[in-house]
Amino acid sequence: YDVRCIYIPSTDRSSWNQIVEMLIPLLEEECQYKGQNRHITLIGESFGAVLALRIACAAPKLISRMIMINSSSNLKFSNPLVSVFAQTGLLATLPDTIYTVSKGVAVALMVKYDLVSKRGVEDILPPIDLLPADCAAWRLSLLNDDAGLSEDVIQSICIPTLVIASAEDHVLSSLAEGARLQNLLQHAKRVILPKSGHAVLLEDSIDLVAIMQANGFHIPNFSISCMFQQDGFFLRKRAVPDEVLDEMGYILAPWRFLTSPLISGEENLPNPCVEPGRPVLFVGNHTLFGGYDTPILLYELFLRGFHARGLAHPGHWYTSIGSIFERYGHVKASKFAAYQLLK
C-alpha cells in the first residue's frame, strides 16, 4: 500500500461537508495516480471513522474498501456524557490548568498502557498536547452532528467494510456501535479485539494488515461476491445473533469486573477467520451448575470469533432457566445434539 494520511490543522473550523469536499479531489487524484486506475482502502479511527463514512456516502465509486476502527458515530448513544458536554461547548471555556488535567484523563482512558510501548505513548502525547481547547470543542460538536448520516443513508452504502471494535474501549460503546454498523451497512463485518482499548493502532500486538488479510481485504480487485463467498462469516446466518451475545456481555459486565477472569492459552485456538467451517468442541469442567464460569467462557470465546453453543444438562429445562439458556444458544445435551452442532 501507498499510505496517505489526512492532516486537519487545529485552526480549521470546517463543517463535515466542507472537509469531505476538500478530500474528494485528493482521492480522485490518488485513483488516477500516474495514469493508473488504483484501488483505495479508506481507513478511519474514532473521529476518522465518521469522516470515512461520510466520504463513502458522498463518493462511493472512489472507494474499494473501508475500515472503521472504534467509530465515534452515533455519539449520543456511544457516550451520552461526552455528547451532552459537546452540546454545551464548555470545553472551550475551561481554564488551561483544568483542560491540561482533562487531556491527561482522556489519554488514560484511550490508551491501554500495558499493551503500548513507551514509543507508542510518545506518539500520541504530542498531538494531544498541541490540541487547543477550542479545537477539541469544535471536533466534539462535529461528532454530535448526525445530519446526513441517517440509517437510510448508511444502508445505501455497499462498499465492503471491516468494522473493528475494541472490547475494552473505555471511551465509546464500540461493541454496540460496531454491531449497529454491521447491521446497517450492506457488506460489513464486525471484528472484535477482545483485549484492546480505544487507541488500538498504538498497541504493539495489533497488525492491521494481518487483520485485513484474515478478513478478505487483501485483494482489492476481487469482486464483492467473490470476497464474500471466500469468507463464510459474511454469508453464514448465525443461530444466535451477535446482538444477543452483546447483550450477554452487558449482563455479565459486573460479574466479570468482580471476578477478573484470566484467559490463558488462547494462542492454541484455531483461527476462526482462516478456518470458518472447522468444527471445534470445547471440553471443560465447571462450578456451581455452570452459572459461575460457563457464561464468562462462552462470552470470552465470542469476543475471539467463536459462536460457541452450550450443551446444557436437560434438568435445566424443568425450570425457567432452560429458556434463558436457549436465548444465548444452549441446547439440551445429547449425543445427537452434539452431532448436529458439529455438522
CSV table of C-alpha atoms in Angstrom, one decimal:
chain,number,residue,atom,x,y,z
A,1,TYR,CA,0.0,0.0,0.0
A,2,ASP,CA,0.9,3.6,-0.6
A,3,VAL,CA,-0.1,5.2,2.7
A,4,ARG,CA,-1.6,8.7,2.7
A,5,CYS,CA,-2.6,10.4,5.9
A,6,ILE,CA,-5.0,13.3,6.3
A,7,TYR,CA,-4.0,16.2,8.5
A,8,ILE,CA,-6.6,18.7,9.7
A,9,PRO,CA,-5.0,21.8,11.2
A,10,SER,CA,-6.0,22.7,14.7
A,11,THR,CA,-7.2,26.1,13.5
A,12,ASP,CA,-9.6,24.5,10.9
A,13,ARG,CA,-13.3,25.0,11.7
A,14,SER,CA,-14.7,23.4,8.5
A,15,SER,CA,-18.0,21.6,8.6
A,16,TRP,CA,-18.3,17.9,7.7
A,17,ASN,CA,-19.4,18.9,4.2
A,18,GLN,CA,-16.5,21.2,3.7
A,19,ILE,CA,-14.0,18.6,4.8
A,20,VAL,CA,-15.5,16.0,2.5
A,21,GLU,CA,-15.5,18.4,-0.4
A,22,MET,CA,-11.8,19.2,0.2
A,23,LEU,CA,-10.9,15.5,0.3
A,24,ILE,CA,-12.7,14.2,-2.7
A,25,PRO,CA,-10.4,15.8,-5.2
A,26,LEU,CA,-7.4,14.4,-3.4
A,27,LEU,CA,-9.0,10.9,-3.6
A,28,GLU,CA,-9.7,11.4,-7.3
A,29,GLU,CA,-6.1,12.3,-7.8
A,30,GLU,CA,-4.9,9.2,-6.0
A,31,CYS,CA,-7.2,7.0,-8.0
A,32,GLN,CA,-5.6,8.1,-11.2
A,33,TYR,CA,-2.0,8.5,-9.9
A,34,LYS,CA,0.5,8.3,-12.8
A,35,GLY,CA,-2.4,7.2,-15.1
A,36,GLN,CA,-3.1,4.1,-13.1
A,37,ASN,CA,-6.6,3.1,-12.1
A,38,ARG,CA,-5.8,2.4,-8.4
A,39,HIS,CA,-7.9,0.9,-5.6
A,40,ILE,CA,-8.4,2.9,-2.4
A,41,THR,CA,-8.9,1.4,1.0
A,42,LEU,CA,-10.2,4.1,3.3
A,43,ILE,CA,-9.2,3.6,7.0
A,44,GLY,CA,-10.6,5.8,9.8
A,45,GLU,CA,-10.2,5.5,13.5
A,46,SER,CA,-12.6,7.2,16.0
A,47,PHE,CA,-13.3,10.7,14.6
A,48,GLY,CA,-11.7,9.5,11.3
A,49,ALA,CA,-14.2,6.6,11.0
A,50,VAL,CA,-17.0,9.1,10.9
A,51,LEU,CA,-15.2,11.0,8.3
A,52,ALA,CA,-14.6,7.9,6.2
A,53,LEU,CA,-18.3,7.0,6.5
A,54,ARG,CA,-19.2,10.5,5.2
A,55,ILE,CA,-16.8,10.2,2.3
A,56,ALA,CA,-18.2,6.8,1.4
A,57,CYS,CA,-21.7,8.4,1.3
A,58,ALA,CA,-20.5,11.3,-0.9
A,59,ALA,CA,-18.2,9.5,-3.3
A,60,PRO,CA,-18.8,5.7,-3.1
A,61,LYS,CA,-17.2,5.0,-6.5
A,62,LEU,CA,-13.8,6.2,-5.4
A,63,ILE,CA,-13.5,3.7,-2.5
A,64,SER,CA,-12.9,0.0,-2.9
A,65,ARG,CA,-12.7,-1.0,0.7
A,66,MET,CA,-13.4,0.8,4.0
A,67,ILE,CA,-12.2,0.0,7.5
A,68,MET,CA,-13.8,1.7,10.5
A,69,ILE,CA,-12.0,1.4,13.9
A,70,ASN,CA,-13.8,2.2,17.1
A,71,SER,CA,-16.1,4.6,15.3
A,72,SER,CA,-17.3,7.8,17.0
A,73,SER,CA,-20.6,7.7,15.0
A,74,ASN,CA,-23.8,7.8,17.0
A,75,LEU,CA,-22.0,9.7,19.8
A,76,LYS,CA,-25.3,10.4,21.6
A,77,PHE,CA,-25.6,6.7,22.3
A,78,SER,CA,-21.9,5.6,22.5
A,79,ASN,CA,-21.0,8.2,25.1
A,80,PRO,CA,-24.0,10.3,26.3
A,81,LEU,CA,-22.0,12.3,28.8
A,82,VAL,CA,-19.5,13.5,26.2
A,83,SER,CA,-22.4,14.2,23.8
A,84,VAL,CA,-24.0,16.5,26.4
A,85,PHE,CA,-20.6,18.1,27.1
A,86,ALA,CA,-20.2,18.7,23.4
A,87,GLN,CA,-23.6,20.4,23.1
A,88,THR,CA,-22.8,22.9,25.8
A,89,GLY,CA,-19.4,23.9,24.4
A,90,LEU,CA,-18.0,24.1,27.9
A,91,LEU,CA,-14.7,22.5,26.8
A,92,ALA,CA,-13.6,25.7,25.0
A,93,THR,CA,-14.2,27.7,28.2
A,94,LEU,CA,-12.1,25.6,30.6
A,95,PRO,CA,-9.1,27.2,32.2
A,96,ASP,CA,-5.8,26.0,30.9
A,97,THR,CA,-4.9,24.0,34.1
A,98,ILE,CA,-8.2,22.1,34.1
A,99,TYR,CA,-8.0,21.5,30.4
A,100,THR,CA,-4.5,20.0,30.8
A,101,VAL,CA,-5.7,17.7,33.5
A,102,SER,CA,-8.7,16.7,31.3
A,103,LYS,CA,-6.3,15.8,28.5
A,104,GLY,CA,-4.4,13.5,30.8
A,105,VAL,CA,-7.6,11.8,31.9
A,106,ALA,CA,-8.6,11.4,28.2
A,107,VAL,CA,-5.3,9.8,27.3
A,108,ALA,CA,-5.6,7.4,30.3
A,109,LEU,CA,-9.0,6.3,29.1
A,110,MET,CA,-7.9,6.0,25.4
A,111,VAL,CA,-4.7,4.1,25.8
A,112,LYS,CA,-4.1,0.7,27.5
A,113,TYR,CA,-0.6,1.3,28.8
A,114,ASP,CA,0.1,-2.3,29.4
A,115,LEU,CA,-0.3,-3.0,25.7
A,116,VAL,CA,1.5,0.0,24.4
A,117,SER,CA,5.3,0.6,24.3
A,118,LYS,CA,6.9,3.8,25.5
A,119,ARG,CA,7.3,4.8,21.9
A,120,GLY,CA,3.6,4.3,21.3
A,121,VAL,CA,2.7,6.5,24.2
A,122,GLU,CA,5.1,9.2,22.9
A,123,ASP,CA,3.4,9.0,19.6
A,124,ILE,CA,0.0,10.1,21.0
A,125,LEU,CA,1.2,12.7,23.5
A,126,PRO,CA,2.4,15.4,21.2
A,127,PRO,CA,-0.8,15.6,19.1
A,128,ILE,CA,-2.9,15.7,22.3
A,129,ASP,CA,-0.6,18.4,23.8
A,130,LEU,CA,-1.0,20.5,20.7
A,131,LEU,CA,-4.8,20.3,20.6
A,132,PRO,CA,-6.2,23.6,21.8
A,133,ALA,CA,-9.4,23.5,23.8
A,134,ASP,CA,-11.5,25.4,21.2
A,135,CYS,CA,-10.3,22.9,18.6
A,136,ALA,CA,-11.3,19.9,20.7
A,137,ALA,CA,-14.7,21.5,21.4
A,138,TRP,CA,-15.2,22.0,17.7
A,139,ARG,CA,-14.4,18.4,16.8
A,140,LEU,CA,-16.7,17.2,19.5
A,141,SER,CA,-19.5,19.4,18.1
A,142,LEU,CA,-18.9,17.8,14.7
A,143,LEU,CA,-19.3,14.3,16.2
A,144,ASN,CA,-22.6,15.4,17.8
A,145,ASP,CA,-23.9,16.4,14.4
A,146,ASP,CA,-25.6,13.3,12.8
A,147,ALA,CA,-27.0,15.3,9.9
A,148,GLY,CA,-26.5,13.3,6.7
A,149,LEU,CA,-25.9,10.0,8.4
A,150,SER,CA,-29.4,8.7,8.9
A,151,GLU,CA,-29.8,4.9,9.0
A,152,ASP,CA,-31.3,5.0,5.5
A,153,VAL,CA,-28.2,6.8,4.2
A,154,ILE,CA,-25.8,4.3,5.8
A,155,GLN,CA,-27.9,1.4,4.5
A,156,SER,CA,-27.3,2.7,0.9
A,157,ILE,CA,-23.5,2.2,1.2
A,158,CYS,CA,-22.4,-1.0,-0.5
A,159,ILE,CA,-18.7,-0.7,0.0
A,160,PRO,CA,-17.2,-3.8,1.7
A,161,THR,CA,-16.4,-2.6,5.2
A,162,LEU,CA,-14.5,-4.0,8.1
A,163,VAL,CA,-15.8,-2.7,11.4
A,164,ILE,CA,-13.2,-3.1,14.1
A,165,ALA,CA,-14.4,-2.8,17.7
A,166,SER,CA,-12.4,-3.0,20.9
A,167,ALA,CA,-14.0,-4.9,23.7
A,168,GLU,CA,-12.2,-2.8,26.4
A,169,ASP,CA,-12.9,0.6,24.9
A,170,HIS,CA,-13.5,2.9,27.9
A,171,VAL,CA,-14.3,6.0,25.7
A,172,LEU,CA,-17.1,4.7,23.5
A,173,SER,CA,-19.5,1.8,23.3
A,174,SER,CA,-17.6,0.4,20.4
A,175,LEU,CA,-19.0,-3.1,20.5
A,176,ALA,CA,-22.6,-1.8,20.3
A,177,GLU,CA,-21.8,0.7,17.6
A,178,GLY,CA,-19.9,-1.9,15.7
A,179,ALA,CA,-22.9,-4.2,15.8
A,180,ARG,CA,-25.2,-1.3,14.6
A,181,LEU,CA,-22.9,-0.5,11.7
A,182,GLN,CA,-22.6,-4.2,10.8
A,183,ASN,CA,-26.4,-4.4,10.5
A,184,LEU,CA,-26.9,-1.2,8.6
A,185,LEU,CA,-24.1,-1.4,6.0
A,186,GLN,CA,-24.8,-3.8,3.1
A,187,HIS,CA,-21.5,-5.6,3.1
A,188,ALA,CA,-19.9,-5.3,6.6
A,189,LYS,CA,-18.3,-7.5,9.1
A,190,ARG,CA,-17.5,-6.7,12.7
A,191,VAL,CA,-14.2,-7.9,14.1
A,192,ILE,CA,-13.8,-7.7,17.9
A,193,LEU,CA,-10.4,-7.2,19.5
A,194,PRO,CA,-11.0,-8.7,23.0
A,195,LYS,CA,-8.2,-7.0,24.9
A,196,SER,CA,-7.8,-3.7,23.1
A,197,GLY,CA,-8.6,-0.2,24.2
A,198,HIS,CA,-9.8,2.8,22.2
A,199,ALA,CA,-6.5,3.9,20.6
A,200,VAL,CA,-6.0,0.4,19.2
A,201,LEU,CA,-3.5,1.2,16.5
A,202,LEU,CA,-0.9,2.2,19.1
A,203,GLU,CA,-0.9,-1.3,20.6
A,204,ASP,CA,2.2,-3.3,19.9
A,205,SER,CA,0.4,-6.6,19.2
A,206,ILE,CA,-2.0,-5.1,16.6
A,207,ASP,CA,-1.1,-5.9,13.0
A,208,LEU,CA,-3.8,-4.1,10.9
A,209,VAL,CA,-2.6,-5.8,7.6
A,210,ALA,CA,-2.9,-9.2,9.3
A,211,ILE,CA,-6.4,-8.4,10.4
A,212,MET,CA,-7.2,-7.2,6.8
A,213,GLN,CA,-5.8,-10.4,5.3
A,214,ALA,CA,-7.7,-12.6,7.7
A,215,ASN,CA,-11.0,-11.0,6.7
A,216,GLY,CA,-10.7,-10.8,2.9
A,217,PHE,CA,-9.4,-7.3,2.5
A,218,HIS,CA,-6.0,-8.2,1.0
A,219,ILE,CA,-7.0,-8.5,-2.7
A,220,PRO,CA,-8.8,-5.3,-3.6
A,221,ASN,CA,-9.5,-6.3,-7.2
A,222,PHE,CA,-11.8,-9.2,-6.1
A,223,SER,CA,-15.4,-8.7,-6.8
A,224,ILE,CA,-17.7,-8.3,-3.8
A,225,SER,CA,-19.5,-11.6,-4.4
A,226,CYS,CA,-16.2,-13.5,-4.7
A,227,MET,CA,-14.9,-11.9,-1.5
A,228,PHE,CA,-18.0,-12.8,0.5
A,229,GLN,CA,-18.1,-16.4,-0.9
A,230,GLN,CA,-14.5,-16.9,0.4
A,231,ASP,CA,-15.3,-15.7,3.8
A,232,GLY,CA,-18.1,-17.8,5.4
A,233,PHE,CA,-18.7,-15.2,8.1
A,234,PHE,CA,-20.4,-12.9,5.6
A,235,LEU,CA,-22.8,-15.5,4.3
A,236,ARG,CA,-23.5,-17.7,7.3
A,237,LYS,CA,-26.6,-16.9,9.3
A,238,ARG,CA,-25.9,-17.3,13.0
A,239,ALA,CA,-28.3,-19.2,15.2
A,240,VAL,CA,-27.6,-16.7,17.9
A,241,PRO,CA,-27.2,-13.1,16.6
A,242,ASP,CA,-24.3,-11.0,17.7
A,243,GLU,CA,-26.7,-8.6,19.3
A,244,VAL,CA,-27.9,-11.3,21.7
A,245,LEU,CA,-24.3,-12.2,22.7
A,246,ASP,CA,-23.5,-8.5,23.1
A,247,GLU,CA,-26.5,-8.4,25.5
A,248,MET,CA,-25.0,-11.3,27.4
A,249,GLY,CA,-21.8,-9.3,27.7
A,250,TYR,CA,-23.6,-6.3,29.3
A,251,ILE,CA,-25.3,-8.6,31.8
A,252,LEU,CA,-22.0,-10.3,32.7
A,253,ALA,CA,-20.1,-7.0,32.9
A,254,PRO,CA,-20.5,-6.6,36.8
A,255,TRP,CA,-19.6,-10.3,37.2
A,256,ARG,CA,-16.5,-10.0,35.0
A,257,PHE,CA,-15.5,-6.9,36.9
A,258,LEU,CA,-15.7,-8.7,40.3
A,259,THR,CA,-14.0,-11.9,39.2
A,260,SER,CA,-11.4,-10.5,36.7
A,261,PRO,CA,-11.3,-13.7,34.6
A,262,LEU,CA,-7.8,-14.6,33.3
A,263,ILE,CA,-7.8,-16.1,29.8
A,264,SER,CA,-4.8,-18.2,29.1
A,265,GLY,CA,-3.9,-20.4,26.1
A,266,GLU,CA,-5.9,-18.6,23.5
A,267,GLU,CA,-2.9,-18.8,21.2
A,268,ASN,CA,-3.7,-22.5,20.9
A,269,LEU,CA,-7.2,-21.8,19.4
A,270,PRO,CA,-7.7,-22.3,15.7
A,271,ASN,CA,-8.2,-19.0,13.8
A,272,PRO,CA,-12.0,-18.8,13.1
A,273,CYS,CA,-11.3,-16.4,10.2
A,274,VAL,CA,-8.8,-18.7,8.5
A,275,GLU,CA,-11.0,-21.8,9.0
A,276,PRO,CA,-14.5,-20.6,9.4
A,277,GLY,CA,-16.1,-24.0,8.7
A,278,ARG,CA,-14.0,-26.0,11.1
A,279,PRO,CA,-16.0,-27.8,13.8
A,280,VAL,CA,-14.5,-27.3,17.3
A,281,LEU,CA,-15.5,-28.9,20.6
A,282,PHE,CA,-14.6,-27.2,23.8
A,283,VAL,CA,-14.5,-29.5,26.8
A,284,GLY,CA,-14.0,-28.4,30.4
A,285,ASN,CA,-15.2,-28.7,34.0
A,286,HIS,CA,-17.4,-26.1,35.6
A,287,THR,CA,-18.5,-24.8,39.0
A,288,LEU,CA,-22.0,-24.3,40.6
A,289,PHE,CA,-24.1,-25.8,37.8
A,290,GLY,CA,-22.1,-23.8,35.2
A,291,GLY,CA,-23.6,-20.5,36.4
A,292,TYR,CA,-20.3,-19.3,37.9
A,293,ASP,CA,-17.9,-19.6,35.0
A,294,THR,CA,-19.5,-21.1,31.8
A,295,PRO,CA,-21.2,-17.8,30.7
A,296,ILE,CA,-17.9,-16.0,31.0
A,297,LEU,CA,-16.2,-18.7,29.0
A,298,LEU,CA,-18.8,-18.5,26.2
A,299,TYR,CA,-18.6,-14.7,26.1
A,300,GLU,CA,-14.8,-14.7,26.0
A,301,LEU,CA,-14.9,-17.2,23.1
A,302,PHE,CA,-17.4,-15.0,21.3
A,303,LEU,CA,-15.0,-12.0,21.6
A,304,ARG,CA,-12.4,-14.1,19.9
A,305,GLY,CA,-14.6,-15.1,17.0
A,306,PHE,CA,-16.2,-18.3,18.2
A,307,HIS,CA,-20.0,-18.6,18.3
A,308,ALA,CA,-20.0,-21.5,20.7
A,309,ARG,CA,-23.2,-23.4,21.6
A,310,GLY,CA,-23.5,-24.8,25.1
A,311,LEU,CA,-24.6,-28.4,25.6
A,312,ALA,CA,-26.5,-27.9,28.9
A,313,HIS,CA,-27.9,-30.5,31.2
A,314,PRO,CA,-31.6,-31.3,30.4
A,315,GLY,CA,-32.5,-30.8,34.0
A,316,HIS,CA,-32.3,-27.0,33.5
A,317,TRP,CA,-35.4,-27.2,31.3
A,318,TYR,CA,-37.5,-28.3,34.3
A,319,THR,CA,-37.2,-24.6,35.4
A,320,SER,CA,-37.4,-21.3,33.6
A,321,ILE,CA,-33.6,-21.4,33.4
A,322,GLY,CA,-33.9,-23.5,30.3
A,323,SER,CA,-35.5,-20.8,28.2
A,324,ILE,CA,-32.8,-18.3,29.3
A,325,PHE,CA,-30.1,-20.9,28.2
A,326,GLU,CA,-31.8,-21.2,24.9
A,327,ARG,CA,-31.8,-17.5,24.3
A,328,TYR,CA,-28.0,-17.5,24.5
A,329,GLY,CA,-27.5,-20.6,22.3
A,330,HIS,CA,-27.6,-23.5,24.7
A,331,VAL,CA,-29.3,-26.8,23.7
A,332,LYS,CA,-30.2,-29.9,25.8
A,333,ALA,CA,-27.2,-32.0,25.9
A,334,SER,CA,-27.4,-35.3,23.9
A,335,LYS,CA,-25.2,-37.2,21.5
A,336,PHE,CA,-27.4,-36.2,18.6
A,337,ALA,CA,-27.4,-32.5,19.6
A,338,ALA,CA,-23.6,-32.6,19.6
A,339,TYR,CA,-23.5,-34.4,16.3
A,340,GLN,CA,-25.9,-31.8,14.7
A,341,LEU,CA,-23.9,-28.8,16.1
A,342,LEU,CA,-20.6,-30.2,14.9
A,343,LYS,CA,-22.1,-31.0,11.5
